[in-house]
Short mmCIF file of C-alpha atoms in Angstrom, two decimals:
data_model
loop_
_atom_site.label_atom_id
_atom_site.label_comp_id
_atom_site.label_asym_id
_atom_site.label_seq_id
_atom_site.Cartn_x
_atom_site.Cartn_y
_atom_site.Cartn_z
CA UNK A 1 45.60 -18.06 16.34
CA UNK A 2 44.69 -20.44 19.14
CA UNK A 3 41.15 -20.79 20.45
CA UNK A 4 42.20 -19.74 23.96
CA UNK A 5 43.63 -16.47 22.61
CA UNK A 6 40.27 -15.29 21.30
CA UNK A 7 38.48 -12.85 23.62
CA UNK A 8 34.79 -12.49 22.71
CA UNK A 9 32.25 -9.89 23.78
CA UNK A 10 28.69 -11.05 23.12
CA UNK A 11 25.82 -8.62 22.49
CA UNK A 12 22.15 -9.63 22.50
CA UNK A 13 18.88 -9.38 24.39
CA UNK A 14 16.04 -11.86 23.64
CA UNK A 15 15.70 -15.62 23.94
CA UNK A 16 16.78 -15.96 20.30
CA UNK A 17 20.24 -14.69 21.28
CA UNK A 18 20.58 -16.95 24.32
CA UNK A 19 20.98 -20.06 22.17
CA UNK A 20 24.06 -18.58 20.49
CA UNK A 21 25.58 -17.38 23.76
CA UNK A 22 24.98 -20.83 25.24
CA UNK A 23 26.75 -22.45 22.29
CA UNK A 24 29.81 -20.24 22.76
CA UNK A 25 29.94 -20.98 26.49
CA UNK A 26 29.44 -24.73 26.08
CA UNK A 27 32.18 -24.85 23.44
CA UNK A 28 34.47 -23.20 26.02
CA UNK A 29 35.10 -19.98 24.15
CA UNK A 30 36.42 -17.14 26.29
CA UNK A 31 33.42 -14.81 26.58
CA UNK A 32 34.94 -11.89 28.47
CA UNK A 33 31.74 -9.86 28.67
CA UNK A 34 28.06 -9.69 27.72
CA UNK A 35 26.21 -6.55 26.62
CA UNK A 36 22.42 -6.44 26.77
CA UNK A 37 19.54 -3.97 27.07
CA UNK A 38 18.75 -2.34 30.45
CA UNK A 39 16.24 -4.18 32.62
CA UNK A 40 12.67 -3.58 31.46
CA UNK A 41 10.00 -2.18 33.82
CA UNK A 42 7.02 -4.54 34.12
CA UNK A 43 3.89 -4.75 36.24
CA UNK A 44 0.99 -2.38 36.65
CA UNK A 45 3.14 0.51 37.84
CA UNK A 46 6.41 -0.50 36.22
CA UNK A 47 7.86 -0.99 39.68
CA UNK A 48 9.45 -4.34 38.88
CA UNK A 49 12.52 -4.55 36.65
CA UNK A 50 12.84 -7.65 34.48
CA UNK A 51 16.29 -8.62 33.16
CA UNK A 52 16.61 -9.75 29.56
CA UNK A 53 16.92 -13.48 28.82
CA UNK A 54 20.55 -12.89 27.81
CA UNK A 55 21.32 -11.19 31.13
CA UNK A 56 19.69 -14.02 33.06
CA UNK A 57 21.81 -16.60 31.26
CA UNK A 58 24.98 -14.53 31.66
CA UNK A 59 24.52 -14.11 35.42
CA UNK A 60 23.75 -17.82 35.84
CA UNK A 61 27.11 -18.55 34.22
CA UNK A 62 29.03 -15.83 36.06
CA UNK A 63 29.74 -13.74 32.95
CA UNK A 64 30.35 -9.99 33.34
CA UNK A 65 27.37 -7.94 32.12
CA UNK A 66 27.07 -4.36 30.85
CA UNK A 67 23.72 -2.63 30.17
CA UNK A 68 24.46 0.77 28.65
CA UNK A 69 21.64 3.22 28.05
CA UNK A 70 23.76 4.80 25.30
CA UNK A 71 26.42 2.88 23.42
CA UNK A 72 28.72 5.93 23.19
CA UNK A 73 28.83 6.55 26.93
CA UNK A 74 32.38 6.92 28.21
CA UNK A 75 31.69 4.47 31.04
CA UNK A 76 30.62 1.76 28.60
CA UNK A 77 33.57 2.38 26.27
CA UNK A 78 35.86 2.11 29.27
CA UNK A 79 34.24 -1.25 30.10
CA UNK A 80 35.02 -2.43 26.56
CA UNK A 81 38.61 -1.31 26.97
CA UNK A 82 38.88 -3.28 30.19
CA UNK A 83 37.38 -6.38 28.61
CA UNK A 84 39.78 -5.93 25.67
CA UNK A 85 37.95 -8.15 23.14
CA UNK A 86 39.45 -9.03 19.79
CA UNK A 87 36.04 -10.14 18.41
CA UNK A 88 32.43 -9.15 19.08
CA UNK A 89 29.37 -11.28 18.26
CA UNK A 90 25.95 -9.64 17.95
CA UNK A 91 22.59 -11.43 17.89
CA UNK A 92 19.22 -9.62 17.96
CA UNK A 93 20.55 -6.42 19.52
CA UNK A 94 20.46 -2.74 18.62
CA UNK A 95 22.30 -0.72 16.00
CA UNK A 96 25.88 -0.05 17.11
CA UNK A 97 27.90 3.12 16.56
CA UNK A 98 31.18 2.75 14.69
CA UNK A 99 33.20 3.39 17.82
CA UNK A 100 31.75 0.12 19.18
CA UNK A 101 31.56 -2.19 16.15
CA UNK A 102 35.02 -1.12 15.01
CA UNK A 103 36.53 -1.56 18.47
CA UNK A 104 37.95 -5.15 18.31
CA UNK A 105 40.91 -5.87 16.04
CA UNK A 106 38.94 -8.63 14.26
CA UNK A 107 35.75 -6.61 14.01
CA UNK A 108 32.16 -7.42 14.95
CA UNK A 109 29.92 -9.93 13.21
CA UNK A 110 26.16 -10.25 13.43
CA UNK A 111 23.96 -13.35 13.21
CA UNK A 112 20.91 -12.29 11.16
CA UNK A 113 17.78 -14.45 10.80
CA UNK A 114 17.48 -14.19 7.01
CA UNK A 115 19.41 -14.84 3.82
CA UNK A 116 20.89 -11.42 3.19
CA UNK A 117 20.63 -9.24 1.20
CA UNK A 118 16.95 -10.22 1.42
CA UNK A 119 15.05 -9.12 4.53
CA UNK A 120 17.31 -6.52 6.03
CA UNK A 121 15.66 -5.06 9.10
CA UNK A 122 14.13 -5.76 12.49
CA UNK A 123 11.55 -8.48 11.70
CA UNK A 124 13.04 -10.81 9.05
CA UNK A 125 11.29 -14.00 10.17
CA UNK A 126 7.85 -12.38 10.13
CA UNK A 127 8.20 -10.76 6.71
CA UNK A 128 9.63 -13.86 5.03
CA UNK A 129 6.51 -15.81 6.06
CA UNK A 130 4.12 -12.93 5.30
CA UNK A 131 5.53 -12.76 1.77
CA UNK A 132 5.04 -16.49 1.24
CA UNK A 133 8.73 -17.40 1.03
CA UNK A 134 9.49 -21.12 0.90
CA UNK A 135 13.04 -20.71 2.16
CA UNK A 136 14.88 -18.63 4.71
CA UNK A 137 18.02 -19.04 6.76
CA UNK A 138 20.72 -17.31 8.77
CA UNK A 139 23.62 -15.08 7.75
CA UNK A 140 26.77 -13.99 9.54
CA UNK A 141 28.21 -10.70 8.33
CA UNK A 142 30.61 -8.01 9.51
CA UNK A 143 28.91 -4.89 10.81
CA UNK A 144 29.45 -1.59 9.04
CA UNK A 145 27.84 1.86 9.22
CA UNK A 146 24.52 0.85 7.61
CA UNK A 147 21.90 -1.64 8.81
CA UNK A 148 22.48 -5.26 7.69
CA UNK A 149 24.68 -4.29 4.72
CA UNK A 150 28.11 -5.58 5.76
CA UNK A 151 30.21 -8.24 4.05
CA UNK A 152 28.79 -11.76 4.33
CA UNK A 153 30.90 -14.45 5.99
CA UNK A 154 28.56 -17.46 5.96
CA UNK A 155 24.95 -18.48 5.22
CA UNK A 156 22.81 -21.53 5.96
CA UNK A 157 19.29 -22.08 4.64
CA UNK A 158 16.20 -23.91 5.85
CA UNK A 159 12.77 -24.44 4.23
CA UNK A 160 9.59 -22.69 5.31
CA UNK A 161 6.67 -25.11 5.15
CA UNK A 162 3.28 -23.88 3.95
CA UNK A 163 1.76 -24.12 7.45
CA UNK A 164 4.74 -22.85 9.46
CA UNK A 165 4.08 -19.90 11.73
CA UNK A 166 6.67 -17.56 13.25
CA UNK A 167 7.16 -19.76 16.31
CA UNK A 168 8.12 -22.81 14.21
CA UNK A 169 10.57 -20.90 12.01
CA UNK A 170 11.94 -18.92 14.97
CA UNK A 171 12.86 -22.14 16.81
CA UNK A 172 14.66 -23.57 13.77
CA UNK A 173 16.57 -20.36 13.05
CA UNK A 174 17.51 -19.95 16.71
CA UNK A 175 19.31 -23.31 16.61
CA UNK A 176 20.72 -22.66 13.14
CA UNK A 177 22.00 -19.26 14.29
CA UNK A 178 23.97 -20.88 17.11
CA UNK A 179 25.46 -23.41 14.69
CA UNK A 180 26.54 -20.84 12.13
CA UNK A 181 28.02 -18.63 14.84
CA UNK A 182 30.34 -21.43 15.95
CA UNK A 183 31.36 -22.13 12.35
CA UNK A 184 32.03 -18.43 11.80
CA UNK A 185 34.18 -18.16 14.91
CA UNK A 186 36.14 -21.18 13.70
CA UNK A 187 36.72 -19.35 10.42
CA UNK A 188 37.98 -16.33 12.32
CA UNK A 189 40.46 -18.51 14.20
CA UNK A 190 41.60 -20.45 11.13
CA UNK A 191 42.21 -17.22 9.19
CA UNK A 192 44.06 -15.45 12.03
CA UNK A 193 41.16 -13.06 12.43
CA UNK A 194 40.54 -12.28 8.78
CA UNK A 195 37.99 -14.72 7.27
CA UNK A 196 36.95 -14.31 3.65
CA UNK A 197 33.82 -12.16 3.35
CA UNK A 198 31.77 -11.21 0.30
CA UNK A 199 30.24 -7.80 -0.41
CA UNK A 200 26.45 -8.00 -0.50
CA UNK A 201 26.32 -5.94 -3.70
CA UNK A 202 27.81 -8.87 -5.59
CA UNK A 203 24.98 -11.16 -4.41
CA UNK A 204 21.97 -8.97 -5.20
CA UNK A 205 19.48 -10.53 -7.64
CA UNK A 206 16.18 -9.36 -9.07
CA UNK A 207 14.01 -7.92 -6.28
CA UNK A 208 16.24 -8.84 -3.32
CA UNK A 209 16.41 -5.27 -2.04
CA UNK A 210 12.62 -4.93 -2.29
CA UNK A 211 12.27 -7.68 0.31
CA UNK A 212 12.72 -5.74 3.53
CA UNK A 213 11.82 -6.44 7.15
CA UNK A 214 10.68 -3.26 8.92
CA UNK A 215 9.54 -3.16 12.53
CA UNK A 216 6.02 -4.34 13.24
CA UNK A 217 3.44 -1.81 14.39
CA UNK A 218 -0.35 -1.76 14.68
CA UNK A 219 -0.53 -0.02 11.29
CA UNK A 220 1.22 -2.80 9.35
CA UNK A 221 -0.28 -5.82 11.13
CA UNK A 222 -3.96 -5.25 10.27
CA UNK A 223 -5.52 -7.85 7.97
CA UNK A 224 -6.75 -6.79 4.52
CA UNK A 225 -9.63 -9.16 3.74
CA UNK A 226 -9.81 -8.00 0.09
CA UNK A 227 -6.67 -10.02 -0.69
CA UNK A 228 -6.44 -13.66 -1.81
CA UNK A 229 -6.87 -16.58 0.59
CA UNK A 230 -3.17 -17.36 0.43
CA UNK A 231 -2.07 -13.77 1.06
CA UNK A 232 -4.28 -13.53 4.15
CA UNK A 233 -3.25 -17.00 5.35
CA UNK A 234 0.45 -16.13 4.99
CA UNK A 235 -0.11 -12.78 6.71
CA UNK A 236 -1.74 -14.46 9.72
CA UNK A 237 0.92 -17.14 10.17
CA UNK A 238 3.66 -14.55 9.63
CA UNK A 239 2.42 -12.69 12.72
CA UNK A 240 1.53 -15.67 14.90
CA UNK A 241 1.88 -15.87 17.83
CA UNK A 242 3.53 -12.46 18.28
CA UNK A 243 2.39 -9.75 17.71
CA UNK A 244 -0.71 -11.30 16.10
CA UNK A 245 -2.55 -10.21 12.95
CA UNK A 246 -5.66 -8.22 13.82
CA UNK A 247 -8.95 -6.95 12.45
CA UNK A 248 -12.12 -5.26 13.68
CA UNK A 249 -14.97 -7.56 14.73
CA UNK A 250 -18.10 -5.56 13.94
CA UNK A 251 -21.40 -6.52 15.57
CA UNK A 252 -24.86 -5.69 14.15
CA UNK A 253 -25.21 -2.65 16.42
CA UNK A 254 -22.00 -1.22 14.95
CA UNK A 255 -19.85 -1.96 17.98
CA UNK A 256 -16.26 -2.74 16.98
CA UNK A 257 -13.80 -4.83 18.95
CA UNK A 258 -10.22 -5.68 18.02
CA UNK A 259 -9.92 -9.34 17.11
CA UNK A 260 -6.59 -11.12 16.72
CA UNK A 261 -6.36 -14.07 14.35
CA UNK A 262 -3.68 -16.66 15.09
CA UNK A 263 -4.50 -19.59 12.83
CA UNK A 264 -6.35 -20.05 9.54
CA UNK A 265 -6.78 -22.72 6.90
CA UNK A 266 -7.23 -22.36 3.14
CA UNK A 267 -10.42 -24.03 1.87
CA UNK A 268 -11.85 -25.01 -1.50
CA UNK A 269 -15.16 -23.24 -0.77
CA UNK A 270 -16.00 -20.89 -3.64
CA UNK A 271 -16.99 -17.25 -3.18
CA UNK A 272 -20.30 -16.08 -4.65
CA UNK A 273 -20.16 -12.28 -4.61
CA UNK A 274 -19.69 -12.07 -0.83
CA UNK A 275 -18.03 -8.93 0.47
CA UNK A 276 -14.52 -9.62 1.83
CA UNK A 277 -14.76 -9.82 5.63
CA UNK A 278 -18.18 -11.47 5.61
CA UNK A 279 -18.45 -14.28 8.17
CA UNK A 280 -20.11 -17.64 7.59
CA UNK A 281 -20.76 -20.49 10.01
CA UNK A 282 -21.02 -23.94 8.48
CA UNK A 283 -21.05 -27.22 10.44
CA UNK A 284 -19.62 -25.56 13.55
CA UNK A 285 -16.76 -24.00 11.57
CA UNK A 286 -16.13 -20.29 11.10
CA UNK A 287 -15.23 -18.91 7.68
CA UNK A 288 -14.42 -15.44 6.38
CA UNK A 289 -14.69 -14.24 2.79
CA UNK A 290 -11.51 -13.13 1.03
CA UNK A 291 -11.03 -11.93 -2.54
CA UNK A 292 -11.05 -15.44 -4.02
CA UNK A 293 -12.50 -17.88 -1.50
CA UNK A 294 -13.56 -18.70 2.03
CA UNK A 295 -10.78 -18.89 4.63
CA UNK A 296 -11.41 -20.95 7.76
CA UNK A 297 -10.67 -19.14 11.03
CA UNK A 298 -9.35 -21.58 13.63
CA UNK A 299 -7.79 -19.68 16.56
CA UNK A 300 -8.89 -16.20 17.65
CA UNK A 301 -8.73 -13.73 20.51
CA UNK A 302 -11.08 -10.83 21.21
CA UNK A 303 -9.57 -7.86 23.05
CA UNK A 304 -9.73 -8.52 26.78
CA UNK A 305 -10.41 -12.23 26.30
CA UNK A 306 -8.28 -15.35 26.18
CA UNK A 307 -7.11 -16.95 22.96
CA UNK A 308 -9.68 -19.55 21.91
CA UNK A 309 -10.62 -22.07 19.26
CA UNK A 310 -13.18 -20.98 16.65
CA UNK A 311 -15.84 -23.32 18.06
CA UNK A 312 -15.71 -21.52 21.42
CA UNK A 313 -15.76 -18.16 19.63
CA UNK A 314 -18.89 -19.19 17.71
CA UNK A 315 -20.66 -20.20 20.92
CA UNK A 316 -20.09 -16.70 22.31
CA UNK A 317 -21.28 -14.83 19.24
CA UNK A 318 -24.61 -12.98 19.22
CA UNK A 319 -26.57 -12.50 15.99
CA UNK A 320 -24.12 -14.81 14.26
CA UNK A 321 -25.30 -14.08 10.75
CA UNK A 322 -24.88 -10.32 11.06
CA UNK A 323 -21.28 -9.97 12.27
CA UNK A 324 -18.47 -9.01 9.91
CA UNK A 325 -14.72 -8.39 9.99
CA UNK A 326 -13.34 -5.07 8.78
CA UNK A 327 -9.86 -3.79 7.98
#
């Protein structure tokens, strides 16, 4: 197969996907169409529609765009028929029905921000950091009827440093995802559309399938202060900057306000029977008690306020010795 014979439909929505679409365009692949989510209502009354980052890039580069509400709609399937792709590339999109992922003769592959079979699901970067992983990566795999279970084509790994937050890992994986996509497309071309792919079942080890990456909600992003310093520290950086780990800031009068924590630091300060969530101010630094030590709080945000450094937060606190954090 020749490069110019390959007709690619790209599917994606957020900034993370733009890097891969850009790579395909700049390498002069024939992207015959782009599929992304419908424009999102924004503003106080939802009267303004904001296009996705992928749509913005596609329009800037004069690529045809489809935004189906439902992937099985006849009008969208007709659009696919008109585009006539022989390969589809998916990055950070939605689950596809078989009629869509099975449409091209060479199938549909996904770029996933984890080393499958670990961290299948919607938030792989967050959960890898939350769980204290020291390595992650990207995987390309053929889509099938289940979520993130298809045959693996390629993988590339990258380390997670002990102080990395989601933003740092996200940026690295975004670039790595674009690189592995190009390599995967080259494999498709070199193999006449049928690159070697390995069933995930043959790669499963130990607790791989226990490491999952479910969507993030308010219920699973609240901080449990009765855990170890490291567990809390990893939890905070695994949710920073978006959506942000949170807790209740409780004042002496019992008033509770949601407080987001964006940055912490593990200390060597020993705990002496303090209740987890107890706050301590020492030399203009703010500490919170965990199960096994004091954790320094460095960047915070009270509901309705701007994100701030701990020193500014301390200056605004009343009855400093009586406030606590609660799960």
